[in-house]
Every structure is written in structure tokens, then in C-alpha cells.
Amino acid sequence: MLPVAKMKLPSCLKGERNGLLPSSVLKNTGLSSFRLAEPAARSVKPLIVAAAEAGFRVWFTGTYRSLAGQVDLFTSRYTNSKVNGVRPVWWNNRRWWKRAGVAQAAKPGSSNHGWGLAADFCLRTPNSKKVLPVSNEFVNWMCKNAHRWGWSAELQSEPWHWRYVAGDDIPQEVLSYEEGK
Ligand SMILES: [Zn+2]
């Protein structure tokens, strides 16, 4: 089982709308142009460093996702045509069924990616820019360590998807990392 902790929303998101965050709220994670809400971006940096020390070259397949990006993802994975054996979800005044063989997607406007608090992790292979899905070893490492920087899993079906849950209570390990820099 992946550890799923309750999420606190950071105050920088107060009054903001999911998927419509202003760029002032979003900060660089240090990996390419992947951005997250300020406390999540801060806290993922020491996580990435510690993962590297443990032998995992962390990369992302997704972090902040705009509302338009959430709509694109949702409508690529869900259809208005009935899929047998699948329970439909209600969105935009219609019923939607998940297509076979794709991962779930949150209803547009409800994803933690839209709050800039969720990251989909992958791994880079040694000496190359190729990315691979997360390994069992990495997921086990995250299960043991991610909480140190305020991160938690969200769904048992998505071992690559983790989210920042500590709100404004920046974990001590994050503060120590920043002081040591
Ligand atoms: Zn995700």
C-alpha cells in the first residue's frame, strides 16, 4: 500500500482557481521548465537531491497542469460513448466513460496538478536523457522517505503520482536543506 496522507492547502492558493494559477504562484522545480506551487517547488528540490544520493535520477512527466491541459488529458482518456463495465463520471453536463487501457484522469478543474501540488515522477537512465517509468525500487524509496519533505502518494493505482501535503508547514528537512545551501 502506498502511504496517503491528508493534504493541507498552502495559503498561496487561497482565492486562486484550479488550473488558472498566475505565474507568481508557480516556481521552478529546478528540472527543465517543470513548475509547482511555491511550497511544493521548494520541497521537491531536496527530495530530488536525496533521491539522486540513493541512486535515482528523478525526472517528471508532469507537474502543474493548466485547466486547458486538464481538459485535453481528460477528453483523450474518457469518451461520451458507453464503455461496458465502466462506471461513468459526470462532467460538463455529460456522462464520460474511461477508455480501456488508459490511466484515470481527474475531472478538469479538480486535479491536484491544477493546484501545482502534484507531480508525476519518472526516472532518467544513467548518462542519457531517456526517461523510464518509476521502478518498484524508487516507489519503495518514496514510500519510506517522501514524507520527510512533505510529500505523499494519492492513489494506489498511480505509483508515479505524488503530491505535496504539508501546506504552509514547510518540513524541517526542507528548511535544513535551504540553510545548508
Ligand atoms: Zn498525476
Coordinates of N, CA, C and O in Angstrom, one line a residue, residues 21-24 26-29 31-37 41 60 63-65 116 118:
L21 N -3.7 29.2 -12.3 CA -2.8 29.9 -11.3 C -2.0 30.9 -12.0 O -1.5 30.7 -13.1
P22 N -1.8 32.1 -11.4 CA -1.0 33.1 -12.0 C 0.5 32.6 -11.9 O 0.8 31.8 -11.0
S23 N 1.3 33.1 -12.8 CA 2.7 32.7 -12.7 C 3.4 33.1 -11.5 O 4.5 32.5 -11.1
S24 N 2.9 34.1 -10.7 CA 3.5 34.5 -9.5 C 3.4 33.4 -8.4 O 4.3 33.3 -7.5
L26 N 3.6 30.1 -9.2 CA 4.3 28.9 -9.7 C 5.8 29.2 -9.7 O 6.3 30.2 -10.1
K27 N 6.5 28.2 -9.2 CA 8.0 28.3 -9.1 C 8.7 27.1 -9.8 O 8.1 26.0 -9.9
N28 N 9.9 27.4 -10.3 CA 10.6 26.3 -11.0 C 11.0 25.2 -10.0 O 11.3 25.5 -8.8
T29 N 10.9 24.0 -10.4 CA 11.4 22.8 -9.6 C 12.9 22.6 -9.7 O 13.4 21.8 -9.0
L31 N 14.1 21.3 -12.5 CA 14.2 20.4 -13.6 C 13.4 21.0 -14.8 O 12.2 21.2 -14.7
S32 N 14.2 21.3 -15.8 CA 13.7 21.8 -17.0 C 12.7 23.0 -16.7 O 12.9 23.8 -15.9
S33 N 11.5 23.0 -17.4 CA 10.6 24.1 -17.1 C 9.4 23.6 -16.3 O 8.3 24.2 -16.2
F34 N 9.6 22.5 -15.6 CA 8.5 22.0 -14.7 C 8.3 22.9 -13.5 O 9.2 23.1 -12.7
R35 N 7.1 23.3 -13.3 CA 6.8 24.3 -12.2 C 5.7 23.7 -11.3 O 4.9 22.8 -11.7
L36 N 5.8 24.1 -10.0 CA 4.8 23.7 -9.0 C 4.5 25.0 -8.2 O 5.2 26.0 -8.2
A37 N 3.4 24.9 -7.4 CA 3.1 26.0 -6.4 C 4.3 26.1 -5.5 O 5.0 25.2 -5.2
A41 N 7.3 23.4 -5.0 CA 8.5 23.5 -5.7 C 9.7 23.5 -4.8 O 10.7 22.9 -5.1
F60 N 10.4 14.4 -14.3 CA 8.9 14.4 -14.3 C 8.3 14.1 -15.6 O 8.9 14.5 -16.6
T63 N 3.9 18.2 -14.0 CA 3.7 18.8 -12.7 C 2.5 19.7 -12.8 O 1.4 19.2 -12.8
Y64 N 2.6 21.0 -12.8 CA 1.4 21.9 -12.9 C 0.7 21.6 -14.2 O 1.4 21.5 -15.3
R65 N -0.6 21.5 -14.2 CA -1.3 21.3 -15.4 C -2.4 22.4 -15.5 O -3.3 22.4 -14.6
G116 N -0.9 22.9 -8.7 CA 0.5 22.9 -8.7 C 1.1 22.2 -7.5 O 2.2 22.5 -7.1
A118 N 0.8 18.5 -7.4 CA 1.1 17.1 -7.7 C 2.2 17.0 -8.8 O 2.3 17.9 -9.6

